[in-house]
GROMACS .gro file of C-alpha atoms in nm:
model
  486
    1MET     CA    1  -0.382  -4.771   2.916
    2SER     CA    2  -0.658  -4.944   3.089
    3ALA     CA    3  -0.717  -5.116   3.415
    4ILE     CA    4  -0.839  -5.471   3.431
    5LEU     CA    5  -0.839  -5.451   3.808
    6GLN     CA    6  -1.084  -5.161   3.794
    7GLU     CA    7  -1.340  -5.388   3.627
    8ARG     CA    8  -1.418  -5.578   3.946
    9PRO     CA    9  -1.714  -5.470   4.161
   10GLN     CA   10  -1.618  -5.219   4.425
   11PRO     CA   11  -1.813  -5.070   4.714
   12ALA     CA   12  -1.999  -4.751   4.631
   13ASP     CA   13  -1.793  -4.439   4.690
   14PRO     CA   14  -1.964  -4.207   4.939
   15ALA     CA   15  -1.797  -3.914   4.762
   16LEU     CA   16  -2.034  -3.973   4.470
   17SER     CA   17  -2.338  -3.865   4.671
   18THR     CA   18  -2.496  -3.535   4.577
   19VAL     CA   19  -2.413  -3.209   4.745
   20PHE     CA   20  -2.745  -3.213   4.927
   21SER     CA   21  -2.689  -3.550   5.092
   22ARG     CA   22  -2.355  -3.449   5.239
   23PRO     CA   23  -2.317  -3.335   5.599
   24ALA     CA   24  -2.317  -2.963   5.669
   25PHE     CA   25  -1.950  -2.985   5.765
   26GLU     CA   26  -1.733  -3.161   5.512
   27PRO     CA   27  -1.385  -3.286   5.605
   28ALA     CA   28  -1.090  -3.132   5.427
   29ALA     CA   29  -1.006  -3.290   5.092
   30ARG     CA   30  -0.767  -3.583   5.134
   31PHE     CA   31  -0.650  -3.638   4.779
   32GLU     CA   32  -0.699  -3.338   4.549
   33PRO     CA   33  -0.453  -3.092   4.715
   34LEU     CA   34  -0.155  -3.328   4.687
   35TYR     CA   35  -0.273  -3.440   4.343
   36ARG     CA   36  -0.255  -3.078   4.228
   37ARG     CA   37   0.092  -3.028   4.372
   38LEU     CA   38   0.221  -3.336   4.189
   39ALA     CA   39   0.035  -3.283   3.862
   40ASP     CA   40   0.047  -2.909   3.798
   41VAL     CA   41   0.405  -2.817   3.893
   42ILE     CA   42   0.746  -2.974   3.947
   43PRO     CA   43   0.707  -3.076   4.312
   44GLY     CA   44   0.962  -2.999   4.579
   45GLN     CA   45   1.105  -3.251   4.822
   46GLU     CA   46   0.837  -3.186   5.082
   47ASP     CA   47   0.561  -3.282   4.841
   48ARG     CA   48   0.753  -3.585   4.718
   49ASP     CA   49   0.794  -3.699   5.078
   50ALA     CA   50   0.420  -3.651   5.129
   51ALA     CA   51   0.365  -3.867   4.821
   52VAL     CA   52   0.585  -4.140   4.972
   53ASP     CA   53   0.382  -4.138   5.292
   54PHE     CA   54   0.060  -4.154   5.093
   55LEU     CA   55   0.189  -4.445   4.884
   56ARG     CA   56   0.300  -4.643   5.186
   57ALA     CA   57  -0.048  -4.609   5.334
   58ALA     CA   58  -0.204  -4.706   5.000
   59VAL     CA   59   0.016  -5.015   4.970
   60ALA     CA   60  -0.085  -5.115   5.323
   61GLN     CA   61  -0.449  -5.097   5.213
   62THR     CA   62  -0.386  -5.354   4.940
   63ALA     CA   63  -0.309  -5.622   5.200
   64THR     CA   64  -0.681  -5.701   5.229
   65LEU     CA   65  -0.744  -5.703   4.851
   66VAL     CA   66  -0.715  -5.994   4.612
   67ASP     CA   67  -0.563  -6.015   4.267
   68ASP     CA   68  -0.561  -6.276   3.995
   69LEU     CA   69  -0.192  -6.264   3.909
   70PRO     CA   70  -0.029  -6.607   3.877
   71GLU     CA   71   0.173  -6.744   4.166
   72ASP     CA   72   0.465  -6.804   3.928
   73PRO     CA   73   0.582  -6.503   3.722
   74ALA     CA   74   0.671  -6.746   3.441
   75ASP     CA   75   0.296  -6.783   3.382
   76LEU     CA   76   0.238  -6.413   3.313
   77THR     CA   77   0.199  -6.447   2.936
   78SER     CA   78  -0.063  -6.721   2.962
   79TRP     CA   79  -0.240  -6.516   3.231
   80MET     CA   80  -0.250  -6.218   2.995
   81GLU     CA   81  -0.378  -6.427   2.705
   82THR     CA   82  -0.648  -6.589   2.918
   83ASN     CA   83  -0.770  -6.248   3.028
   84MET     CA   84  -0.770  -6.120   2.669
   85GLN     CA   85  -0.974  -6.417   2.549
   86ARG     CA   86  -1.223  -6.375   2.833
   87VAL     CA   87  -1.269  -6.004   2.763
   88HIS     CA   88  -1.305  -6.062   2.389
   89ALA     CA   89  -1.573  -6.327   2.453
   90GLN     CA   90  -1.760  -6.093   2.689
   91TYR     CA   91  -1.744  -5.812   2.435
   92GLN     CA   92  -1.874  -6.031   2.154
   93ALA     CA   93  -2.160  -6.138   2.379
   94TYR     CA   94  -2.234  -5.769   2.445
   95LEU     CA   95  -2.237  -5.694   2.070
   96GLN     CA   96  -2.469  -5.985   2.006
   97LEU     CA   97  -2.712  -5.853   2.267
   98ARG     CA   98  -2.703  -5.510   2.106
   99LYS     CA   99  -2.778  -5.661   1.766
  100GLN     CA  100  -3.079  -5.828   1.925
  101GLY     CA  101  -3.209  -5.491   2.042
  102ALA     CA  102  -3.065  -5.460   2.392
  103PRO     CA  103  -3.016  -5.099   2.512
  104ARG     CA  104  -2.680  -4.941   2.578
  105ARG     CA  105  -2.525  -5.100   2.886
  106TYR     CA  106  -2.343  -4.793   3.019
  107PHE     CA  107  -2.484  -4.464   2.896
  108SER     CA  108  -2.856  -4.391   2.921
  109ASN     CA  109  -2.823  -4.074   2.713
  110ARG     CA  110  -2.569  -3.824   2.587
  111ALA     CA  111  -2.556  -3.637   2.918
  112HIS     CA  112  -2.467  -3.959   3.097
  113ALA     CA  113  -2.170  -4.017   2.865
  114MET     CA  114  -2.048  -3.660   2.907
  115TYR     CA  115  -2.084  -3.689   3.283
  116PHE     CA  116  -1.862  -3.997   3.271
  117LEU     CA  117  -1.594  -3.817   3.067
  118ARG     CA  118  -1.586  -3.536   3.319
  119GLN     CA  119  -1.586  -3.754   3.631
  120VAL     CA  120  -1.294  -3.974   3.522
  121SER     CA  121  -1.082  -3.679   3.409
  122PRO     CA  122  -0.861  -3.664   3.725
  123THR     CA  123  -0.722  -4.005   3.628
  124LYS     CA  124  -0.715  -3.952   3.251
  125LEU     CA  125  -0.530  -3.620   3.283
  126VAL     CA  126  -0.230  -3.793   3.443
  127ASP     CA  127  -0.233  -4.088   3.204
  128GLY     CA  128   0.095  -4.283   3.215
  129SER     CA  129   0.239  -4.077   3.499
  130TRP     CA  130   0.331  -4.383   3.709
  131LEU     CA  131   0.616  -4.455   3.465
  132TYR     CA  132   0.760  -4.104   3.453
  133GLY     CA  133   1.036  -4.160   3.711
  134LEU     CA  134   1.190  -4.439   3.504
  135CYS     CA  135   1.294  -4.198   3.227
  136ALA     CA  136   1.591  -4.100   3.444
  137HIS     CA  137   1.703  -4.465   3.413
  138ALA     CA  138   1.645  -4.503   3.040
  139ASP     CA  139   1.999  -4.638   2.993
  140ASN     CA  140   1.915  -4.946   3.200
  141PRO     CA  141   1.811  -5.215   2.947
  142ARG     CA  142   1.608  -5.397   3.212
  143LEU     CA  143   1.373  -5.098   3.222
  144SER     CA  144   1.357  -5.031   2.848
  145ASP     CA  145   1.006  -5.173   2.797
  146LEU     CA  146   0.871  -4.947   3.070
  147VAL     CA  147   1.043  -4.637   2.930
  148VAL     CA  148   0.916  -4.714   2.579
  149THR     CA  149   0.566  -4.750   2.720
  150TYR     CA  150   0.591  -4.407   2.882
  151LEU     CA  151   0.712  -4.252   2.557
  152GLU     CA  152   0.414  -4.405   2.378
  153GLU     CA  153   0.180  -4.264   2.642
  154LEU     CA  154   0.333  -3.929   2.546
  155GLY     CA  155   0.277  -4.002   2.176
  156SER     CA  156   0.655  -3.998   2.127
  157GLY     CA  157   0.613  -3.621   2.101
  158ASP     CA  158   0.316  -3.612   1.860
  159ALA     CA  159   0.025  -3.407   1.996
  160ASP     CA  160  -0.233  -3.624   1.820
  161LYS     CA  161  -0.105  -3.933   2.002
  162ASN     CA  162  -0.018  -3.788   2.343
  163HIS     CA  163  -0.284  -3.935   2.572
  164VAL     CA  164  -0.321  -3.635   2.801
  165THR     CA  165  -0.331  -3.391   2.508
  166LEU     CA  166  -0.604  -3.603   2.352
  167TYR     CA  167  -0.811  -3.607   2.669
  168ARG     CA  168  -0.772  -3.236   2.723
  169GLY     CA  169  -0.897  -3.187   2.369
  170LEU     CA  170  -1.192  -3.414   2.440
  171LEU     CA  171  -1.289  -3.209   2.747
  172SER     CA  172  -1.260  -2.885   2.552
  173ARG     CA  173  -1.447  -3.013   2.247
  174TYR     CA  174  -1.756  -3.106   2.446
  175GLY     CA  175  -1.756  -2.816   2.689
  176LEU     CA  176  -1.657  -3.029   2.988
  177ASP     CA  177  -1.390  -2.792   3.118
  178PRO     CA  178  -1.299  -2.638   3.348
  179VAL     CA  179  -1.311  -2.955   3.556
  180ASP     CA  180  -1.384  -2.834   3.906
  181GLY     CA  181  -1.609  -2.922   4.194
  182LEU     CA  182  -1.556  -3.297   4.157
  183PRO     CA  183  -1.578  -3.524   4.464
  184ASP     CA  184  -1.240  -3.561   4.629
  185GLY     CA  185  -1.252  -3.940   4.601
  186LEU     CA  186  -1.218  -3.915   4.224
  187TYR     CA  187  -0.859  -3.791   4.269
  188GLU     CA  188  -0.735  -4.093   4.462
  189GLN     CA  189  -0.642  -4.314   4.168
  190GLY     CA  190  -0.468  -4.030   3.983
  191LEU     CA  191  -0.276  -3.943   4.299
  192ILE     CA  192  -0.153  -4.302   4.324
  193GLN     CA  193  -0.020  -4.282   3.970
  194LEU     CA  194   0.150  -3.946   4.026
  195ALA     CA  195   0.303  -4.056   4.355
  196LEU     CA  196   0.453  -4.364   4.187
  197GLY     CA  197   0.594  -4.154   3.905
  198TRP     CA  198   0.767  -3.910   4.135
  199ASN     CA  199   0.919  -4.182   4.356
  200ALA     CA  200   1.042  -4.451   4.121
  201GLN     CA  201   1.362  -4.500   4.318
  202ASP     CA  202   1.172  -4.634   4.618
  203PHE     CA  203   0.882  -4.810   4.448
  204LEU     CA  204   1.014  -4.987   4.138
  205PRO     CA  205   0.841  -5.325   4.210
  206GLU     CA  206   0.512  -5.148   4.280
  207ILE     CA  207   0.543  -4.952   3.955
  208VAL     CA  208   0.610  -5.274   3.764
  209GLY     CA  209   0.305  -5.433   3.928
  210PHE     CA  210   0.079  -5.134   3.874
  211ASN     CA  211   0.179  -5.123   3.509
  212LEU     CA  212   0.118  -5.496   3.479
  213GLY     CA  213  -0.239  -5.472   3.605
  214TYR     CA  214  -0.330  -5.141   3.447
  215GLU     CA  215  -0.219  -5.224   3.094
  216GLN     CA  216  -0.441  -5.530   3.054
  217LEU     CA  217  -0.748  -5.490   2.835
  218PRO     CA  218  -1.068  -5.441   3.038
  219LEU     CA  219  -1.420  -5.498   2.908
  220HIS     CA  220  -1.531  -5.149   3.010
  221LEU     CA  221  -1.285  -4.991   2.768
  222LEU     CA  222  -1.435  -5.170   2.467
  223ILE     CA  223  -1.794  -5.096   2.566
  224THR     CA  224  -1.716  -4.732   2.644
  225ALA     CA  225  -1.558  -4.677   2.301
  226TYR     CA  226  -1.852  -4.844   2.128
  227GLU     CA  227  -2.121  -4.647   2.308
  228LEU     CA  228  -1.943  -4.312   2.282
  229ASN     CA  229  -1.917  -4.358   1.906
  230GLU     CA  230  -2.284  -4.458   1.894
  231LEU     CA  231  -2.376  -4.135   2.075
  232GLY     CA  232  -2.175  -3.923   1.831
  233ILE     CA  233  -1.894  -3.852   2.080
  234ASP     CA  234  -1.533  -3.890   1.969
  235PRO     CA  235  -1.412  -4.230   2.099
  236TYR     CA  236  -1.054  -4.202   1.974
  237TYR     CA  237  -0.893  -4.164   2.317
  238PHE     CA  238  -1.049  -4.496   2.416
  239THR     CA  239  -0.999  -4.681   2.088
  240LEU     CA  240  -0.633  -4.578   2.095
  241HIS     CA  241  -0.598  -4.758   2.425
  242VAL     CA  242  -0.763  -5.068   2.284
  243THR     CA  243  -0.503  -5.083   2.006
  244VAL     CA  244  -0.194  -4.972   2.196
  245ASP     CA  245  -0.262  -5.213   2.484
  246ASN     CA  246  -0.296  -5.516   2.257
  247ALA     CA  247  -0.168  -5.853   2.377
  248ASP     CA  248   0.056  -5.919   2.078
  249THR     CA  249   0.294  -5.624   2.043
  250GLY     CA  250   0.132  -5.368   2.273
  251HIS     CA  251   0.153  -5.253   2.630
  252ALA     CA  252  -0.019  -5.558   2.775
  253ARG     CA  253   0.250  -5.795   2.654
  254ARG     CA  254   0.527  -5.547   2.718
  255ALA     CA  255   0.411  -5.512   3.078
  256CYS     CA  256   0.454  -5.888   3.127
  257GLN     CA  257   0.802  -5.880   2.980
  258ALA     CA  258   0.895  -5.576   3.188
  259ALA     CA  259   0.795  -5.758   3.507
  260LEU     CA  260   1.030  -6.043   3.417
  261ASP     CA  261   1.315  -5.816   3.304
  262ALA     CA  262   1.311  -5.610   3.625
  263ALA     CA  263   1.301  -5.914   3.855
  264PRO     CA  264   1.615  -5.981   4.061
  265ARG     CA  265   1.832  -6.275   3.958
  266ILE     CA  266   1.966  -6.305   4.311
  267ASP     CA  267   1.723  -6.478   4.547
  268ASP     CA  268   1.532  -6.218   4.751
  269GLY     CA  269   1.299  -6.460   4.926
  270GLY     CA  270   1.005  -6.361   4.704
  271ASP     CA  271   0.998  -5.997   4.817
  272TYR     CA  272   1.003  -5.857   4.462
  273TRP     CA  273   0.700  -6.056   4.349
  274ARG     CA  274   0.507  -5.975   4.668
  275ARG     CA  275   0.567  -5.605   4.603
  276VAL     CA  276   0.471  -5.644   4.235
  277ARG     CA  277   0.140  -5.797   4.340
  278ALA     CA  278   0.080  -5.514   4.586
  279GLY     CA  279   0.148  -5.265   4.308
  280ALA     CA  280  -0.102  -5.439   4.080
  281LYS     CA  281  -0.365  -5.411   4.350
  282LEU     CA  282  -0.309  -5.035   4.376
  283GLY     CA  283  -0.521  -5.014   4.060
  284ASN     CA  284  -0.816  -5.133   4.270
  285LEU     CA  285  -0.808  -4.829   4.499
  286GLY     CA  286  -1.023  -4.528   4.435
  287THR     CA  287  -1.346  -4.502   4.239
  288GLY     CA  288  -1.361  -4.747   3.949
  289THR     CA  289  -1.490  -4.681   3.599
  290VAL     CA  290  -1.810  -4.880   3.644
  291ASP     CA  291  -1.875  -4.710   3.979
  292VAL     CA  292  -1.858  -4.370   3.807
  293ILE     CA  293  -2.101  -4.482   3.538
  294GLN     CA  294  -2.345  -4.626   3.791
  295GLY     CA  295  -2.318  -4.311   4.005
  296PHE     CA  296  -2.499  -4.096   3.747
  297ASP     CA  297  -2.837  -3.963   3.856
  298ILE     CA  298  -2.965  -3.692   3.625
  299ASP     CA  299  -3.194  -3.533   3.885
  300SER     CA  300  -2.904  -3.497   4.127
  301GLU     CA  301  -2.676  -3.365   3.854
  302VAL     CA  302  -2.927  -3.097   3.752
  303VAL     CA  303  -2.956  -2.989   4.116
  304ARG     CA  304  -2.577  -2.978   4.146
  305ILE     CA  305  -2.546  -2.763   3.834
  306PHE     CA  306  -2.807  -2.510   3.950
  307ALA     CA  307  -2.661  -2.502   4.300
  308HIS     CA  308  -2.318  -2.431   4.150
  309LYS     CA  309  -2.467  -2.143   3.948
  310SER     CA  310  -2.671  -1.993   4.230
  311PRO     CA  311  -2.398  -1.765   4.378
  312ALA     CA  312  -2.339  -1.609   4.035
  313GLY     CA  313  -2.711  -1.580   3.960
  314ASN     CA  314  -2.815  -1.438   4.296
  315GLY     CA  315  -2.848  -1.062   4.253
  316ALA     CA  316  -2.818  -1.074   3.873
  317HIS     CA  317  -3.194  -1.087   3.813
  318SER     CA  318  -3.454  -0.814   3.839
  319ASP     CA  319  -3.754  -0.856   4.066
  320PHE     CA  320  -3.994  -0.826   3.772
  321CYS     CA  321  -4.041  -1.200   3.733
  322LYS     CA  322  -4.153  -1.409   4.028
  323VAL     CA  323  -4.190  -1.786   4.057
  324ASN     CA  324  -4.444  -1.905   4.313
  325GLY     CA  325  -4.445  -1.557   4.468
  326ARG     CA  326  -4.066  -1.537   4.515
  327SER     CA  327  -3.813  -1.349   4.307
  328VAL     CA  328  -3.546  -1.545   4.122
  329ASN     CA  329  -3.282  -1.368   4.332
  330ASP     CA  330  -3.456  -1.495   4.644
  331TRP     CA  331  -3.470  -1.849   4.510
  332LEU     CA  332  -3.099  -1.837   4.428
  333SER     CA  333  -2.995  -1.684   4.760
  334SER     CA  334  -2.901  -2.029   4.888
  335PRO     CA  335  -2.803  -2.349   4.704
  336GLN     CA  336  -3.035  -2.535   4.940
  337ASN     CA  337  -3.333  -2.371   4.766
  338VAL     CA  338  -3.254  -2.529   4.430
  339PRO     CA  339  -3.466  -2.848   4.450
  340GLU     CA  340  -3.773  -2.647   4.554
  341PHE     CA  341  -3.699  -2.383   4.289
  342LEU     CA  342  -3.685  -2.643   4.011
  343ASP     CA  343  -4.010  -2.792   4.135
  344ALA     CA  344  -4.169  -2.445   4.135
  345LEU     CA  345  -4.051  -2.383   3.776
  346GLU     CA  346  -4.214  -2.707   3.669
  347ARG     CA  347  -4.541  -2.640   3.852
  348ALA     CA  348  -4.552  -2.290   3.699
  349GLY     CA  349  -4.514  -2.437   3.350
  350TRP     CA  350  -4.169  -2.292   3.281
  351ILE     CA  351  -4.034  -2.646   3.251
  352GLN     CA  352  -4.238  -2.909   3.065
  353LYS     CA  353  -4.086  -3.239   3.170
  354ASN     CA  354  -4.102  -3.541   2.936
  355GLN     CA  355  -4.166  -3.319   2.635
  356PRO     CA  356  -3.935  -3.181   2.364
  357ALA     CA  357  -3.700  -2.930   2.527
  358GLU     CA  358  -3.812  -2.645   2.301
  359ASN     CA  359  -4.162  -2.671   2.452
  360SER     CA  360  -4.023  -2.538   2.779
  361ARG     CA  361  -4.012  -2.163   2.824
  362PHE     CA  362  -3.706  -2.203   3.046
  363TRP     CA  363  -3.516  -2.387   2.771
  364ARG     CA  364  -3.599  -2.111   2.522
  365LEU     CA  365  -3.428  -1.868   2.760
  366LEU     CA  366  -3.110  -2.074   2.722
  367GLN     CA  367  -3.115  -2.150   2.349
  368GLY     CA  368  -3.271  -1.992   2.043
  369GLU     CA  369  -3.318  -1.645   1.898
  370ARG     CA  370  -3.255  -1.369   2.151
  371ALA     CA  371  -3.218  -1.622   2.430
  372GLU     CA  372  -3.189  -1.404   2.741
  373MET     CA  373  -2.975  -1.654   2.933
  374PHE     CA  374  -2.748  -1.752   2.645
  375GLY     CA  375  -2.399  -1.840   2.772
  376VAL     CA  376  -2.500  -1.893   3.134
  377PHE     CA  377  -2.456  -2.270   3.114
  378SER     CA  378  -2.168  -2.466   2.960
  379PRO     CA  379  -2.231  -2.711   2.674
  380TYR     CA  380  -2.214  -2.999   2.921
  381GLU     CA  381  -2.462  -2.832   3.155
  382LEU     CA  382  -2.696  -2.758   2.866
  383GLN     CA  383  -2.687  -3.123   2.761
  384VAL     CA  384  -2.777  -3.235   3.112
  385ILE     CA  385  -3.068  -2.990   3.134
  386HIS     CA  386  -3.180  -3.085   2.782
  387ASP     CA  387  -3.187  -3.458   2.861
  388TRP     CA  388  -3.346  -3.400   3.202
  389ILE     CA  389  -3.635  -3.210   3.044
  390ARG     CA  390  -3.685  -3.469   2.769
  391GLY     CA  391  -3.687  -3.759   3.014
  392SER     CA  392  -3.704  -4.108   2.867
  393ALA     CA  393  -3.700  -3.969   2.511
  394SER     CA  394  -3.335  -3.870   2.568
  395VAL     CA  395  -3.237  -4.233   2.518
  396ASP     CA  396  -3.209  -4.142   2.149
  397GLY     CA  397  -2.882  -3.964   2.232
  398ALA     CA  398  -2.976  -3.638   2.060
  399SER     CA  399  -2.748  -3.343   2.132
  400PHE     CA  400  -2.882  -3.012   2.255
  401GLU     CA  401  -2.718  -2.845   1.952
  402ALA     CA  402  -2.946  -3.045   1.721
  403THR     CA  403  -3.246  -2.921   1.916
  404ALA     CA  404  -3.122  -2.562   1.895
  405ALA     CA  405  -3.075  -2.600   1.518
  406HIS     CA  406  -3.426  -2.745   1.487
  407GLU     CA  407  -3.294  -3.064   1.332
  408ALA     CA  408  -3.545  -3.345   1.295
  409PRO     CA  409  -3.492  -3.616   1.557
  410ARG     CA  410  -3.327  -3.935   1.437
  411ALA     CA  411  -3.423  -4.288   1.525
  412ARG     CA  412  -3.063  -4.320   1.645
  413PRO     CA  413  -2.787  -4.057   1.645
  414ILE     CA  414  -2.535  -4.054   1.367
  415SER     CA  415  -2.217  -4.218   1.496
  416PHE     CA  416  -1.909  -4.010   1.554
  417ARG     CA  417  -1.707  -4.189   1.286
  418VAL     CA  418  -1.974  -4.135   1.018
  419ALA     CA  419  -2.016  -3.771   1.118
  420GLU     CA  420  -1.640  -3.719   1.108
  421ARG     CA  421  -1.612  -3.863   0.757
  422LEU     CA  422  -1.886  -3.627   0.640
  423ARG     CA  423  -1.719  -3.333   0.810
  424MET     CA  424  -1.380  -3.411   0.660
  425ALA     CA  425  -1.532  -3.443   0.313
  426GLN     CA  426  -1.683  -3.095   0.340
  427ARG     CA  427  -1.397  -2.920   0.518
  428ALA     CA  428  -1.179  -2.673   0.333
  429GLN     CA  429  -0.801  -2.720   0.333
  430PRO     CA  430  -0.679  -2.603   0.677
  431ALA     CA  431  -0.443  -2.311   0.702
  432PRO     CA  432  -0.084  -2.385   0.814
  433SER     CA  433  -0.050  -2.381   1.192
  434ALA     CA  434   0.137  -2.095   1.352
  435GLU     CA  435   0.448  -2.137   1.565
  436ALA     CA  436   0.343  -2.259   1.909
  437LEU     CA  437   0.314  -1.979   2.161
  438ASP     CA  438   0.419  -2.126   2.495
  439ALA     CA  439   0.584  -1.957   2.792
  440ASP     CA  440   0.813  -2.251   2.864
  441LEU     CA  441   0.913  -2.318   2.505
  442SER     CA  442   1.136  -2.012   2.464
  443ILE     CA  443   1.307  -2.088   2.797
  444PHE     CA  444   1.362  -2.449   2.695
  445ARG     CA  445   1.502  -2.358   2.352
  446GLU     CA  446   1.731  -2.098   2.503
  447ARG     CA  447   1.875  -2.323   2.772
  448TYR     CA  448   1.892  -2.667   2.613
  449PRO     CA  449   2.168  -2.601   2.353
  450VAL     CA  450   2.409  -2.445   2.604
  451LEU     CA  451   2.378  -2.707   2.881
  452ASP     CA  452   2.613  -3.000   2.932
  453GLY     CA  453   2.501  -3.364   2.913
  454ALA     CA  454   2.369  -3.413   3.267
  455ALA     CA  455   2.199  -3.073   3.280
  456ARG     CA  456   2.045  -3.136   2.938
  457ARG     CA  457   1.899  -3.464   3.057
  458ASP     CA  458   1.756  -3.295   3.368
  459LEU     CA  459   1.588  -3.027   3.156
  460LEU     CA  460   1.441  -3.291   2.924
  461LEU     CA  461   1.309  -3.486   3.222
  462GLN     CA  462   1.146  -3.175   3.368
  463ALA     CA  463   0.976  -3.103   3.037
  464MET     CA  464   0.852  -3.465   3.014
  465SER     CA  465   0.695  -3.455   3.361
  466PRO     CA  466   0.318  -3.478   3.417
  467ALA     CA  467   0.305  -3.100   3.450
  468LEU     CA  468   0.452  -3.031   3.107
  469HIS     CA  469   0.469  -3.328   2.870
  470TRP     CA  470   0.137  -3.243   2.701
  471THR     CA  471   0.244  -2.883   2.625
  472PRO     CA  472   0.440  -2.769   2.317
  473THR     CA  473   0.752  -2.767   2.536
  474GLY     CA  474   0.696  -3.120   2.659
  475LEU     CA  475   0.615  -3.252   2.313
  476GLU     CA  476   0.938  -3.107   2.174
  477ALA     CA  477   1.140  -3.245   2.466
  478THR     CA  478   0.984  -3.588   2.415
  479ARG     CA  479   1.084  -3.588   2.047
  480ILE     CA  480   1.441  -3.499   2.146
  481PHE     CA  481   1.448  -3.769   2.415
  482ALA     CA  482   1.315  -4.026   2.168
  483GLY     CA  483   1.575  -3.926   1.907
  484ARG     CA  484   1.317  -3.790   1.664
  485PRO     CA  485   1.344  -3.476   1.450
  486VAL     CA  486   1.226  -3.162   1.628
   0.00000   0.00000   0.00000
C-alpha cells in the first residue's frame, strides 16, 4: 500500500534533527512505547484503551487539515482515476528528465537510499495493520473488500508476498537491522495504523477512510522503486505495491468500493462521510516519505553512527595510538567529542575526504586483509562511511562491497534486476527448506485441531495479528483463514 496523502508537502519534523542539535534534556518518547506494545505482542485492554485515546487525539488533529476527496461519495471512482492519470503523467515526465540526463531526484547515493529504507521501517513493519480488526467480521459481506485487502497484505499466507516479511528481509539483506535509535516521530504513522487495527469496532469509518487515502498510487512510490533498482537495491517491496494497488482490479479501486459498501443506507446526517474524510487525513500525520528523504544529511549521519558506537569503543583501544595528542579512548569517552574527533582524523591524514575510500588508512582498518576493526560497523554504517569519504564521487552508487573486492568502478551501477538475473543464472539448485522452527508454531498446531469453532477463530485471529502474521505461525494461520492448503 501507498499513501497519496503523504505526497503533499509537510512541515519539517523536528525529530529528524541530529543528536547534537537536540536539547540536553529530551522529553519522553510519545509514540514508540505504545507502538511497541501494539506491534510486538497481543495487547491487553489497557493498551487498547490507550490506543483509543491516542486515536481520538489524532482524529482531532485532522480538523485543520485538508483532503481532496470528493464531496459526493458517488464520485470516488472518477477521483481515483484522475489521481492515477496525474501520477502517471508526473512519472512519465520524471522518466523523460532522466533520459535527458537529469540526476536521481531522491537518492544522492547508495547510503542515502539505505538511510531511507531504515528510517521508514516503523511504518513498513506494520504494513496493512489498520485493517486487522476487520478479520473478526469477515462474514459481513459489506466488509469483504477490506478483509480481502488485509489478506493480500499478508500475502494470503505466502512468505514471498507477505509485505512485512518482505520488508524484514530487505532490512536484513542490506544490514539495516536492528532498527533502533530512530527519532520518536517516525513511529507516529505506524502507531496510527496499529491503533486503528486494534479498535475496529469503534473506528470503522476512519479505517475505511484511511484505507481509501492510503491505497491510492503516489508518485513517490514509483520514483523510489525506479531509483532503488538503479542503485542495485532490491525494489520488489515497492514494485509489489505499485502492482497490487492498481486502479483497475487492485487495492485502489477496492478501497473506493469498500467505502461505498460500508456506508449506511439509513440517513445519518452525513456523519459517516465526515468520519471517512477524517480517517483519510490520518495518513497526513507523522513524517512523510519525502520528508524522510529530504532529511538525509550524510555528515550528520556519520556523526550519529560514531556517537552511537562511542560507548562500546571507549576503553576497547590501547593508548598506543594517539590522534592530535589524545588517545582514541579519550576521544570516545563522550559522544559530544565525535565531530572534533572526525575532524582530527581528517587533519591527521587517517581520512582522505573526496578520494577513493581505500586511500584512507581509517577505511583500511574497516575493510581489507587483516582489517583490525572488521565487524565493528554494520553494512549500512560502512556504506555511509564509504560514501562520506568519497564525497561527490559517491553519486555513482557504488557499494562498499565493490570497493572491498577491488572491483573497477562503473559509470553507473548495475541495476538490481540485471544483477539478480545474473545471480540466478549462476546459482546452484537450492536445497529443500527445513521444517520451520518457530516457538509459536508447535503451540498453534497442538491447539487448533482440538478447539471448537469460536475458539478456533480466536486463535487464527491472534496468529494473524501484527505481532505474528509474518512468522511461520502467522503464515500458516493466514492460509487456513483464506481456505488454502496448509
